[in-house]
Amino acid sequence: MAFLADALDRVKPSATIAVSQKARELKAKGRDVIGLGAGEPDFDTPDNIKKAAIEAIERGETKYTPISGIPELRQAISKKFKRENGLDYAPEQTIVGTGGKQVLFNAFMATLNPGDEVVIPAPYWVSYPEMVAICGGTPVFVEAGMETNFKLSPEALEKAITPKTKWFLFNSPSNPTGAAYTHAEVKALTDVLMRHPHVWVMTDDMYEHLVYGDFTFATPAQVEPGLYERTITINGVSKAYAMTGWRIGYAGGPLPLIKAMDMIQGQQTSGACSIAQWAAVEALNGTQDFIPKNRDLFQSRRDLVVSMLNQATGIECPTPEGAFYVYPSCKALIGRRTEGGTVIDSDATFVTELLEAEGVAVVQGSAFGLGPNFRISYATSEALLEEACSRIQRFCASLKA
Ligand SMILES: Cc1ncc(COP(=O)(O)O)c(C=O)c1O
């Protein structure tokens, strides 16, 4: 439609939301559907956080807040970065946005000019390339495939950098693969970045607290202090505290960048919801008991899903270090036929036929830029995960050579 902006030609709708929509439609028709597409914890926000929000309403914290966030939250963020990441970000070096998503968006908005390149390891979270494109930049994808446990090699990063590279976008633990980089693996990448002083680092640490076993989370500016002046460290409360609907994300970074993002936000949303900000103060400053409980729960779900998927014919499922996703390959099933005669020619067909045959909704790897794989979110009950994995096993066994 001629009326709409050209920028829309560069943007695709979210494939993950499309799968959830399709699953909802089938459910509405009375089908028994298990949705494993959603990227959010399946349980409620902890009570102490809800209570802080109720108290904020009762105190009348219902007015516009400073654009970058209430001082109490910026202070709590500054303390969180110091306590958990060993990073010194003064409160004025932090900014609060309407979800981590908006913080990422504003960082791109504040920095990208036409022709600027953003290096994005693939598979990637669906929103990264679209955000870059809306802001006029060029996403440059670098493959981080199953052979390297979905982690980018320093050699591949080195090759992807050009004089036009503005940002390297780093996400660990990753959506969609769950892969998380060890300290040494982060260091290998930051060593490359130290040789390219024009490249800035945008790190999305949203799944920081969801790492399993004895894995220790590491973030680039902590691993390589030499990158501090050109790194923005982005995080949020959505995944760590089961607060997706509250829409609070935040960042720490160099003052001039934070100020530029503040200016954009001032003309855009005027800042995040006052009540949600008070809830986030309690999330960051209050008891952290929720985090280890949450982590243990997700770890046992991960172990269940990985084990059951590896028992399915033709599926290969690596064990990820973090987040609540697995990213199995269905490569060995390409070329097989369903009982109805459809040839599985791609991960997209695999996903569609699985939904039709067994009512299990997952997302095709092609949506995340690397296949033939599919993403399963295990943020749902063990009972449902067990049932869903049994159905996947049955579906895979039913495919004919
Ligand atoms: C990798 C990654 N970054 C950022 C976000 C955005 O989180 P928020 O809910 O804080 O906007 C998500 C949410 O799915 C995510 O998976």
PDB file of C-alpha atoms in Angstrom, residues 109-393:
ATOM      1  CA  MET A 109      18.004   4.307  16.944  1.00  0.00           C
ATOM      2  CA  ALA A 110      20.559   6.494  18.682  1.00  0.00           C
ATOM      3  CA  THR A 111      23.546   5.210  16.704  1.00  0.00           C
ATOM      4  CA  LEU A 112      22.746   3.729  13.283  1.00  0.00           C
ATOM      5  CA  ASN A 113      23.203   5.635  10.032  1.00  0.00           C
ATOM      6  CA  PRO A 114      22.362   4.196   6.599  1.00  0.00           C
ATOM      7  CA  GLY A 115      25.063   1.713   5.605  1.00  0.00           C
ATOM      8  CA  ASP A 116      26.186   0.981   9.162  1.00  0.00           C
ATOM      9  CA  GLU A 117      26.641  -2.740   9.708  1.00  0.00           C
ATOM     10  CA  VAL A 118      25.643  -4.753  12.753  1.00  0.00           C
ATOM     11  CA  VAL A 119      27.281  -8.169  13.117  1.00  0.00           C
ATOM     12  CA  ILE A 120      24.706 -10.677  14.383  1.00  0.00           C
ATOM     13  CA  PRO A 121      25.594 -14.335  15.090  1.00  0.00           C
ATOM     14  CA  ALA A 122      23.041 -16.740  13.551  1.00  0.00           C
ATOM     15  CA  PRO A 123      20.835 -18.256  14.823  1.00  0.00           C
ATOM     16  CA  TYR A 124      19.602 -15.038  16.401  1.00  0.00           C
ATOM     17  CA  TRP A 125      16.609 -13.710  18.302  1.00  0.00           C
ATOM     18  CA  VAL A 126      14.037 -12.808  15.633  1.00  0.00           C
ATOM     19  CA  SER A 127      13.845  -9.127  16.563  1.00  0.00           C
ATOM     20  CA  TYR A 128      17.523  -8.190  16.103  1.00  0.00           C
ATOM     21  CA  PRO A 129      17.680  -7.937  12.308  1.00  0.00           C
ATOM     22  CA  GLU A 130      14.276  -6.280  12.124  1.00  0.00           C
ATOM     23  CA  MET A 131      15.265  -3.615  14.649  1.00  0.00           C
ATOM     24  CA  VAL A 132      18.496  -2.921  12.782  1.00  0.00           C
ATOM     25  CA  ALA A 133      16.606  -2.668   9.495  1.00  0.00           C
ATOM     26  CA  ILE A 134      13.954  -0.310  10.878  1.00  0.00           C
ATOM     27  CA  CYS A 135      16.734   1.952  12.162  1.00  0.00           C
ATOM     28  CA  GLY A 136      18.328   2.014   8.685  1.00  0.00           C
ATOM     29  CA  GLY A 137      21.310  -0.252   9.440  1.00  0.00           C
ATOM     30  CA  THR A 138      22.408  -3.441   7.696  1.00  0.00           C
ATOM     31  CA  PRO A 139      22.410  -6.731   9.596  1.00  0.00           C
ATOM     32  CA  VAL A 140      25.445  -8.893   8.793  1.00  0.00           C
ATOM     33  CA  PHE A 141      24.883 -12.516   9.783  1.00  0.00           C
ATOM     34  CA  VAL A 142      27.688 -14.822  10.850  1.00  0.00           C
ATOM     35  CA  GLU A 143      26.960 -18.495  11.244  1.00  0.00           C
ATOM     36  CA  ALA A 144      27.380 -20.055  14.676  1.00  0.00           C
ATOM     37  CA  GLY A 145      26.197 -23.574  13.934  1.00  0.00           C
ATOM     38  CA  MET A 146      25.750 -26.835  15.766  1.00  0.00           C
ATOM     39  CA  GLU A 147      29.381 -27.919  15.110  1.00  0.00           C
ATOM     40  CA  THR A 148      30.525 -25.101  17.429  1.00  0.00           C
ATOM     41  CA  ASN A 149      27.658 -25.646  19.903  1.00  0.00           C
ATOM     42  CA  PHE A 150      25.969 -22.587  18.396  1.00  0.00           C
ATOM     43  CA  LYS A 151      28.819 -20.349  19.505  1.00  0.00           C
ATOM     44  CA  LEU A 152      30.578 -17.859  17.267  1.00  0.00           C
ATOM     45  CA  SER A 153      34.239 -18.558  16.643  1.00  0.00           C
ATOM     46  CA  PRO A 154      36.743 -15.699  16.934  1.00  0.00           C
ATOM     47  CA  GLU A 155      37.812 -16.396  13.330  1.00  0.00           C
ATOM     48  CA  ALA A 156      34.245 -15.962  12.046  1.00  0.00           C
ATOM     49  CA  LEU A 157      33.862 -12.709  14.009  1.00  0.00           C
ATOM     50  CA  GLU A 158      37.168 -11.393  12.630  1.00  0.00           C
ATOM     51  CA  LYS A 159      36.036 -12.143   9.063  1.00  0.00           C
ATOM     52  CA  ALA A 160      32.656 -10.432   9.499  1.00  0.00           C
ATOM     53  CA  ILE A 161      34.105  -7.104  10.653  1.00  0.00           C
ATOM     54  CA  THR A 162      34.474  -4.402   7.974  1.00  0.00           C
ATOM     55  CA  PRO A 163      35.228  -0.675   8.163  1.00  0.00           C
ATOM     56  CA  LYS A 164      31.429  -0.180   8.198  1.00  0.00           C
ATOM     57  CA  THR A 165      30.808  -2.351  11.265  1.00  0.00           C
ATOM     58  CA  LYS A 166      29.262  -0.256  14.017  1.00  0.00           C
ATOM     59  CA  TRP A 167      28.059  -2.909  16.473  1.00  0.00           C
ATOM     60  CA  PHE A 168      28.718  -6.490  17.392  1.00  0.00           C
ATOM     61  CA  LEU A 169      25.540  -7.876  18.938  1.00  0.00           C
ATOM     62  CA  PHE A 170      26.199 -10.511  21.563  1.00  0.00           C
ATOM     63  CA  ASN A 171      23.525 -12.613  23.299  1.00  0.00           C
ATOM     64  CA  SER A 172      24.434 -15.222  25.907  1.00  0.00           C
ATOM     65  CA  PRO A 173      22.605 -17.317  27.028  1.00  0.00           C
ATOM     66  CA  SER A 174      21.013 -17.248  23.624  1.00  0.00           C
ATOM     67  CA  ASN A 175      17.498 -17.161  22.366  1.00  0.00           C
ATOM     68  CA  PRO A 176      16.914 -19.425  20.373  1.00  0.00           C
ATOM     69  CA  THR A 177      19.662 -21.979  21.163  1.00  0.00           C
ATOM     70  CA  GLY A 178      20.236 -21.664  24.930  1.00  0.00           C
ATOM     71  CA  ALA A 179      23.994 -21.628  24.231  1.00  0.00           C
ATOM     72  CA  ALA A 180      25.997 -19.635  26.774  1.00  0.00           C
ATOM     73  CA  TYR A 181      29.631 -18.567  26.382  1.00  0.00           C
ATOM     74  CA  THR A 182      32.163 -19.381  29.106  1.00  0.00           C
ATOM     75  CA  HIS A 183      34.530 -16.696  30.346  1.00  0.00           C
ATOM     76  CA  ALA A 184      37.254 -18.056  28.013  1.00  0.00           C
ATOM     77  CA  GLU A 185      34.881 -18.098  25.038  1.00  0.00           C
ATOM     78  CA  VAL A 186      33.848 -14.484  25.688  1.00  0.00           C
ATOM     79  CA  LYS A 187      37.539 -13.554  26.031  1.00  0.00           C
ATOM     80  CA  ALA A 188      38.358 -15.093  22.658  1.00  0.00           C
ATOM     81  CA  LEU A 189      35.764 -12.789  21.071  1.00  0.00           C
ATOM     82  CA  THR A 190      36.716  -9.689  23.057  1.00  0.00           C
ATOM     83  CA  ASP A 191      40.359 -10.236  21.983  1.00  0.00           C
ATOM     84  CA  VAL A 192      39.188  -9.859  18.384  1.00  0.00           C
ATOM     85  CA  LEU A 193      37.177  -6.751  19.261  1.00  0.00           C
ATOM     86  CA  MET A 194      40.205  -5.165  20.961  1.00  0.00           C
ATOM     87  CA  ARG A 195      41.889  -5.211  17.547  1.00  0.00           C
ATOM     88  CA  HIS A 196      38.986  -3.252  15.991  1.00  0.00           C
ATOM     89  CA  PRO A 197      38.530  -0.061  17.997  1.00  0.00           C
ATOM     90  CA  HIS A 198      35.721   1.245  15.773  1.00  0.00           C
ATOM     91  CA  VAL A 199      33.384  -1.639  16.702  1.00  0.00           C
ATOM     92  CA  TRP A 200      31.023  -1.216  19.670  1.00  0.00           C
ATOM     93  CA  VAL A 201      29.517  -4.096  21.636  1.00  0.00           C
ATOM     94  CA  MET A 202      25.834  -4.437  22.408  1.00  0.00           C
ATOM     95  CA  THR A 203      25.369  -7.280  24.839  1.00  0.00           C
ATOM     96  CA  ASP A 204      21.930  -8.736  25.571  1.00  0.00           C
ATOM     97  CA  ASP A 205      22.225 -10.458  28.960  1.00  0.00           C
ATOM     98  CA  MET A 206      18.503 -11.062  29.396  1.00  0.00           C
ATOM     99  CA  TYR A 207      18.946 -14.751  30.350  1.00  0.00           C
ATOM    100  CA  GLU A 208      21.903 -14.157  32.689  1.00  0.00           C
ATOM    101  CA  HIS A 209      20.295 -15.924  35.654  1.00  0.00           C
ATOM    102  CA  LEU A 210      19.157 -18.961  33.698  1.00  0.00           C
ATOM    103  CA  VAL A 211      22.388 -20.970  33.502  1.00  0.00           C
ATOM    104  CA  TYR A 212      22.679 -24.557  34.681  1.00  0.00           C
ATOM    105  CA  GLY A 213      25.023 -26.855  36.532  1.00  0.00           C
ATOM    106  CA  ASP A 214      28.244 -25.110  37.520  1.00  0.00           C
ATOM    107  CA  PHE A 215      28.215 -22.749  34.555  1.00  0.00           C
ATOM    108  CA  THR A 216      29.266 -19.171  35.410  1.00  0.00           C
ATOM    109  CA  PHE A 217      27.820 -16.290  33.434  1.00  0.00           C
ATOM    110  CA  ALA A 218      30.233 -13.754  31.918  1.00  0.00           C
ATOM    111  CA  THR A 219      29.540 -10.486  30.099  1.00  0.00           C
ATOM    112  CA  PRO A 220      31.946  -8.735  27.672  1.00  0.00           C
ATOM    113  CA  ALA A 221      32.744  -5.505  29.599  1.00  0.00           C
ATOM    114  CA  GLN A 222      33.514  -7.594  32.692  1.00  0.00           C
ATOM    115  CA  VAL A 223      35.736 -10.037  30.816  1.00  0.00           C
ATOM    116  CA  GLU A 224      37.591  -7.276  28.929  1.00  0.00           C
ATOM    117  CA  PRO A 225      37.579  -3.951  30.798  1.00  0.00           C
ATOM    118  CA  GLY A 226      39.313  -2.452  27.744  1.00  0.00           C
ATOM    119  CA  LEU A 227      35.915  -2.594  26.010  1.00  0.00           C
ATOM    120  CA  TYR A 228      34.028  -0.733  28.739  1.00  0.00           C
ATOM    121  CA  GLU A 229      34.032   2.600  26.861  1.00  0.00           C
ATOM    122  CA  ARG A 230      32.387   1.020  23.819  1.00  0.00           C
ATOM    123  CA  THR A 231      30.001  -1.480  25.357  1.00  0.00           C
ATOM    124  CA  ILE A 232      26.352  -1.195  26.274  1.00  0.00           C
ATOM    125  CA  THR A 233      25.290  -3.900  28.720  1.00  0.00           C
ATOM    126  CA  ILE A 234      21.568  -4.616  28.352  1.00  0.00           C
ATOM    127  CA  ASN A 235      19.483  -6.638  30.765  1.00  0.00           C
ATOM    128  CA  GLY A 236      15.985  -6.718  32.245  1.00  0.00           C
ATOM    129  CA  VAL A 237      13.666  -8.249  34.780  1.00  0.00           C
ATOM    130  CA  SER A 238      11.372 -10.117  32.353  1.00  0.00           C
ATOM    131  CA  LYS A 239      12.994 -13.554  32.362  1.00  0.00           C
ATOM    132  CA  ALA A 240      14.885 -13.549  35.685  1.00  0.00           C
ATOM    133  CA  TYR A 241      11.875 -12.567  37.809  1.00  0.00           C
ATOM    134  CA  ALA A 242       8.964 -13.827  35.646  1.00  0.00           C
ATOM    135  CA  MET A 243       7.979 -10.221  34.846  1.00  0.00           C
ATOM    136  CA  THR A 244       7.425 -10.242  31.077  1.00  0.00           C
ATOM    137  CA  GLY A 245       4.177  -8.277  31.280  1.00  0.00           C
ATOM    138  CA  TRP A 246       5.587  -5.491  33.439  1.00  0.00           C
ATOM    139  CA  ARG A 247       7.810  -4.325  30.572  1.00  0.00           C
ATOM    140  CA  ILE A 248      10.994  -3.231  32.333  1.00  0.00           C
ATOM    141  CA  GLY A 249      14.432  -3.513  30.754  1.00  0.00           C
ATOM    142  CA  TYR A 250      17.585  -1.530  31.436  1.00  0.00           C
ATOM    143  CA  ALA A 251      21.134  -0.843  30.330  1.00  0.00           C
ATOM    144  CA  GLY A 252      24.444   0.501  31.544  1.00  0.00           C
ATOM    145  CA  GLY A 253      26.806   2.222  29.158  1.00  0.00           C
ATOM    146  CA  PRO A 254      28.956   5.237  28.311  1.00  0.00           C
ATOM    147  CA  LEU A 255      27.284   8.507  29.320  1.00  0.00           C
ATOM    148  CA  PRO A 256      27.042  10.110  25.832  1.00  0.00           C
ATOM    149  CA  LEU A 257      25.197   7.042  24.495  1.00  0.00           C
ATOM    150  CA  ILE A 258      22.849   6.893  27.494  1.00  0.00           C
ATOM    151  CA  LYS A 259      22.098  10.604  27.044  1.00  0.00           C
ATOM    152  CA  ALA A 260      21.297  10.079  23.359  1.00  0.00           C
ATOM    153  CA  MET A 261      18.947   7.212  24.253  1.00  0.00           C
ATOM    154  CA  ASP A 262      17.329   9.410  26.910  1.00  0.00           C
ATOM    155  CA  MET A 263      16.644  12.039  24.272  1.00  0.00           C
ATOM    156  CA  ILE A 264      14.967   9.521  21.980  1.00  0.00           C
ATOM    157  CA  GLN A 265      12.923   8.053  24.804  1.00  0.00           C
ATOM    158  CA  GLY A 266      11.843  11.553  25.849  1.00  0.00           C
ATOM    159  CA  GLN A 267      10.164  12.032  22.473  1.00  0.00           C
ATOM    160  CA  GLN A 268       8.847   8.501  22.316  1.00  0.00           C
ATOM    161  CA  THR A 269       7.381   7.046  25.545  1.00  0.00           C
ATOM    162  CA  SER A 270       8.525   9.616  28.144  1.00  0.00           C
ATOM    163  CA  GLY A 271       9.774   6.611  30.124  1.00  0.00           C
ATOM    164  CA  ALA A 272       8.579   3.273  31.468  1.00  0.00           C
ATOM    165  CA  CYS A 273       5.475   2.697  33.624  1.00  0.00           C
ATOM    166  CA  SER A 274       5.932   4.204  37.115  1.00  0.00           C
ATOM    167  CA  ILE A 275       4.381   1.251  38.950  1.00  0.00           C
ATOM    168  CA  ALA A 276       6.376  -1.349  37.035  1.00  0.00           C
ATOM    169  CA  GLN A 277       9.539   0.604  37.873  1.00  0.00           C
ATOM    170  CA  TRP A 278       8.781   0.326  41.599  1.00  0.00           C
ATOM    171  CA  ALA A 279       8.182  -3.396  41.149  1.00  0.00           C
ATOM    172  CA  ALA A 280      11.586  -3.659  39.452  1.00  0.00           C
ATOM    173  CA  VAL A 281      13.243  -1.852  42.394  1.00  0.00           C
ATOM    174  CA  GLU A 282      11.968  -4.651  44.650  1.00  0.00           C
ATOM    175  CA  ALA A 283      13.020  -7.319  42.117  1.00  0.00           C
ATOM    176  CA  LEU A 284      16.619  -6.047  42.110  1.00  0.00           C
ATOM    177  CA  ASN A 285      16.948  -4.965  45.766  1.00  0.00           C
ATOM    178  CA  GLY A 286      14.692  -7.494  47.486  1.00  0.00           C
ATOM    179  CA  THR A 287      15.222 -11.175  48.239  1.00  0.00           C
ATOM    180  CA  GLN A 288      16.796 -13.121  45.384  1.00  0.00           C
ATOM    181  CA  ASP A 289      15.467 -16.509  46.638  1.00  0.00           C
ATOM    182  CA  PHE A 290      13.330 -16.871  43.560  1.00  0.00           C
ATOM    183  CA  ILE A 291      16.306 -17.095  41.194  1.00  0.00           C
ATOM    184  CA  PRO A 292      17.922 -20.392  42.331  1.00  0.00           C
ATOM    185  CA  LYS A 293      14.494 -22.073  42.681  1.00  0.00           C
ATOM    186  CA  ASN A 294      13.576 -20.956  39.217  1.00  0.00           C
ATOM    187  CA  ARG A 295      16.915 -22.126  37.859  1.00  0.00           C
ATOM    188  CA  ASP A 296      16.601 -25.611  39.384  1.00  0.00           C
ATOM    189  CA  LEU A 297      13.142 -26.012  37.938  1.00  0.00           C
ATOM    190  CA  PHE A 298      14.277 -25.032  34.455  1.00  0.00           C
ATOM    191  CA  GLN A 299      17.328 -27.258  34.664  1.00  0.00           C
ATOM    192  CA  SER A 300      15.254 -30.374  35.325  1.00  0.00           C
ATOM    193  CA  ARG A 301      12.922 -29.437  32.478  1.00  0.00           C
ATOM    194  CA  ARG A 302      15.899 -28.962  30.160  1.00  0.00           C
ATOM    195  CA  ASP A 303      17.291 -32.374  31.094  1.00  0.00           C
ATOM    196  CA  LEU A 304      13.932 -34.041  30.474  1.00  0.00           C
ATOM    197  CA  VAL A 305      13.437 -32.410  27.074  1.00  0.00           C
ATOM    198  CA  VAL A 306      16.992 -33.026  25.830  1.00  0.00           C
ATOM    199  CA  SER A 307      16.846 -36.674  26.854  1.00  0.00           C
ATOM    200  CA  MET A 308      13.434 -37.348  25.296  1.00  0.00           C
ATOM    201  CA  LEU A 309      14.241 -35.511  22.056  1.00  0.00           C
ATOM    202  CA  ASN A 310      17.460 -37.442  21.602  1.00  0.00           C
ATOM    203  CA  GLN A 311      15.368 -40.615  21.736  1.00  0.00           C
ATOM    204  CA  ALA A 312      13.244 -39.402  18.782  1.00  0.00           C
ATOM    205  CA  THR A 313      14.172 -40.895  15.387  1.00  0.00           C
ATOM    206  CA  GLY A 314      16.226 -38.434  13.325  1.00  0.00           C
ATOM    207  CA  ILE A 315      16.424 -35.697  15.976  1.00  0.00           C
ATOM    208  CA  GLU A 316      19.717 -34.479  17.385  1.00  0.00           C
ATOM    209  CA  CYS A 317      19.454 -32.206  20.405  1.00  0.00           C
ATOM    210  CA  PRO A 318      22.551 -30.643  21.993  1.00  0.00           C
ATOM    211  CA  THR A 319      22.400 -29.789  25.724  1.00  0.00           C
ATOM    212  CA  PRO A 320      22.412 -26.008  26.090  1.00  0.00           C
ATOM    213  CA  GLU A 321      23.993 -24.237  29.049  1.00  0.00           C
ATOM    214  CA  GLY A 322      21.173 -21.764  29.657  1.00  0.00           C
ATOM    215  CA  ALA A 323      17.909 -19.906  28.868  1.00  0.00           C
ATOM    216  CA  PHE A 324      14.751 -22.011  28.455  1.00  0.00           C
ATOM    217  CA  TYR A 325      15.153 -23.130  24.871  1.00  0.00           C
ATOM    218  CA  VAL A 326      16.564 -26.104  23.026  1.00  0.00           C
ATOM    219  CA  TYR A 327      17.366 -25.996  19.333  1.00  0.00           C
ATOM    220  CA  PRO A 328      17.377 -29.549  17.964  1.00  0.00           C
ATOM    221  CA  SER A 329      18.258 -30.445  14.387  1.00  0.00           C
ATOM    222  CA  CYS A 330      15.785 -32.299  12.166  1.00  0.00           C
ATOM    223  CA  LYS A 331      18.313 -32.624   9.312  1.00  0.00           C
ATOM    224  CA  ALA A 332      18.112 -36.431   9.237  1.00  0.00           C
ATOM    225  CA  LEU A 333      14.359 -36.211   8.566  1.00  0.00           C
ATOM    226  CA  ILE A 334      14.593 -33.967   5.504  1.00  0.00           C
ATOM    227  CA  GLY A 335      13.342 -35.955   2.489  1.00  0.00           C
ATOM    228  CA  ARG A 336      11.079 -38.238   4.534  1.00  0.00           C
ATOM    229  CA  ARG A 337       7.306 -38.377   4.027  1.00  0.00           C
ATOM    230  CA  THR A 338       4.397 -37.983   6.401  1.00  0.00           C
ATOM    231  CA  GLU A 339       1.623 -40.589   6.478  1.00  0.00           C
ATOM    232  CA  GLY A 340      -0.415 -38.158   4.358  1.00  0.00           C
ATOM    233  CA  GLY A 341       2.363 -38.116   1.713  1.00  0.00           C
ATOM    234  CA  THR A 342       3.854 -34.662   2.356  1.00  0.00           C
ATOM    235  CA  VAL A 343       7.615 -34.535   1.874  1.00  0.00           C
ATOM    236  CA  ILE A 344       9.480 -32.899   4.759  1.00  0.00           C
ATOM    237  CA  ASP A 345      11.582 -30.555   2.650  1.00  0.00           C
ATOM    238  CA  SER A 346      12.499 -27.996   5.329  1.00  0.00           C
ATOM    239  CA  ASP A 347      12.254 -27.239   9.030  1.00  0.00           C
ATOM    240  CA  ALA A 348       9.214 -25.071   8.251  1.00  0.00           C
ATOM    241  CA  THR A 349       7.394 -28.077   6.757  1.00  0.00           C
ATOM    242  CA  PHE A 350       8.473 -30.245   9.686  1.00  0.00           C
ATOM    243  CA  VAL A 351       6.989 -27.735  12.130  1.00  0.00           C
ATOM    244  CA  THR A 352       3.715 -27.335  10.192  1.00  0.00           C
ATOM    245  CA  GLU A 353       3.226 -31.093   9.817  1.00  0.00           C
ATOM    246  CA  LEU A 354       4.059 -31.683  13.489  1.00  0.00           C
ATOM    247  CA  LEU A 355       1.419 -29.161  14.503  1.00  0.00           C
ATOM    248  CA  GLU A 356      -1.161 -30.708  12.148  1.00  0.00           C
ATOM    249  CA  ALA A 357      -0.436 -34.314  13.087  1.00  0.00           C
ATOM    250  CA  GLU A 358       0.219 -34.098  16.819  1.00  0.00           C
ATOM    251  CA  GLY A 359      -0.845 -30.623  17.948  1.00  0.00           C
ATOM    252  CA  VAL A 360       2.623 -29.607  19.149  1.00  0.00           C
ATOM    253  CA  ALA A 361       3.594 -26.009  18.344  1.00  0.00           C
ATOM    254  CA  VAL A 362       7.314 -25.262  17.963  1.00  0.00           C
ATOM    255  CA  VAL A 363       9.125 -22.658  15.833  1.00  0.00           C
ATOM    256  CA  GLN A 364      11.113 -23.421  12.677  1.00  0.00           C
ATOM    257  CA  GLY A 365      14.822 -22.645  12.741  1.00  0.00           C
ATOM    258  CA  SER A 366      14.644 -20.708   9.479  1.00  0.00           C
ATOM    259  CA  ALA A 367      12.875 -17.946  11.462  1.00  0.00           C
ATOM    260  CA  PHE A 368      16.057 -17.551  13.529  1.00  0.00           C
ATOM    261  CA  GLY A 369      18.403 -17.653  10.566  1.00  0.00           C
ATOM    262  CA  LEU A 370      19.774 -21.201  10.861  1.00  0.00           C
ATOM    263  CA  GLY A 371      18.314 -24.589  10.101  1.00  0.00           C
ATOM    264  CA  PRO A 372      17.149 -27.240   9.596  1.00  0.00           C
ATOM    265  CA  ASN A 373      16.389 -26.951  13.295  1.00  0.00           C
ATOM    266  CA  PHE A 374      13.453 -25.989  15.446  1.00  0.00           C
ATOM    267  CA  ARG A 375      13.143 -24.141  18.725  1.00  0.00           C
ATOM    268  CA  ILE A 376      11.350 -25.538  21.722  1.00  0.00           C
ATOM    269  CA  SER A 377      10.633 -23.352  24.710  1.00  0.00           C
ATOM    270  CA  TYR A 378      10.547 -25.537  27.820  1.00  0.00           C
ATOM    271  CA  ALA A 379       8.909 -22.831  29.938  1.00  0.00           C
ATOM    272  CA  THR A 380       5.950 -25.086  30.665  1.00  0.00           C
ATOM    273  CA  SER A 381       5.107 -27.889  33.112  1.00  0.00           C
ATOM    274  CA  GLU A 382       7.052 -31.180  33.115  1.00  0.00           C
ATOM    275  CA  ALA A 383       3.810 -33.079  32.498  1.00  0.00           C
ATOM    276  CA  LEU A 384       3.095 -31.102  29.333  1.00  0.00           C
ATOM    277  CA  LEU A 385       6.731 -31.312  28.215  1.00  0.00           C
ATOM    278  CA  GLU A 386       6.696 -35.066  28.634  1.00  0.00           C
ATOM    279  CA  GLU A 387       3.487 -35.379  26.633  1.00  0.00           C
ATOM    280  CA  ALA A 388       4.794 -33.013  23.920  1.00  0.00           C
ATOM    281  CA  CYS A 389       8.089 -34.910  23.590  1.00  0.00           C
ATOM    282  CA  SER A 390       6.229 -38.254  23.352  1.00  0.00           C
ATOM    283  CA  ARG A 391       4.138 -36.803  20.529  1.00  0.00           C
ATOM    284  CA  ILE A 392       7.307 -35.552  18.770  1.00  0.00           C
ATOM    285  CA  GLN A 393       8.802 -39.054  19.124  1.00  0.00           C
TER     286      GLN A 393
END
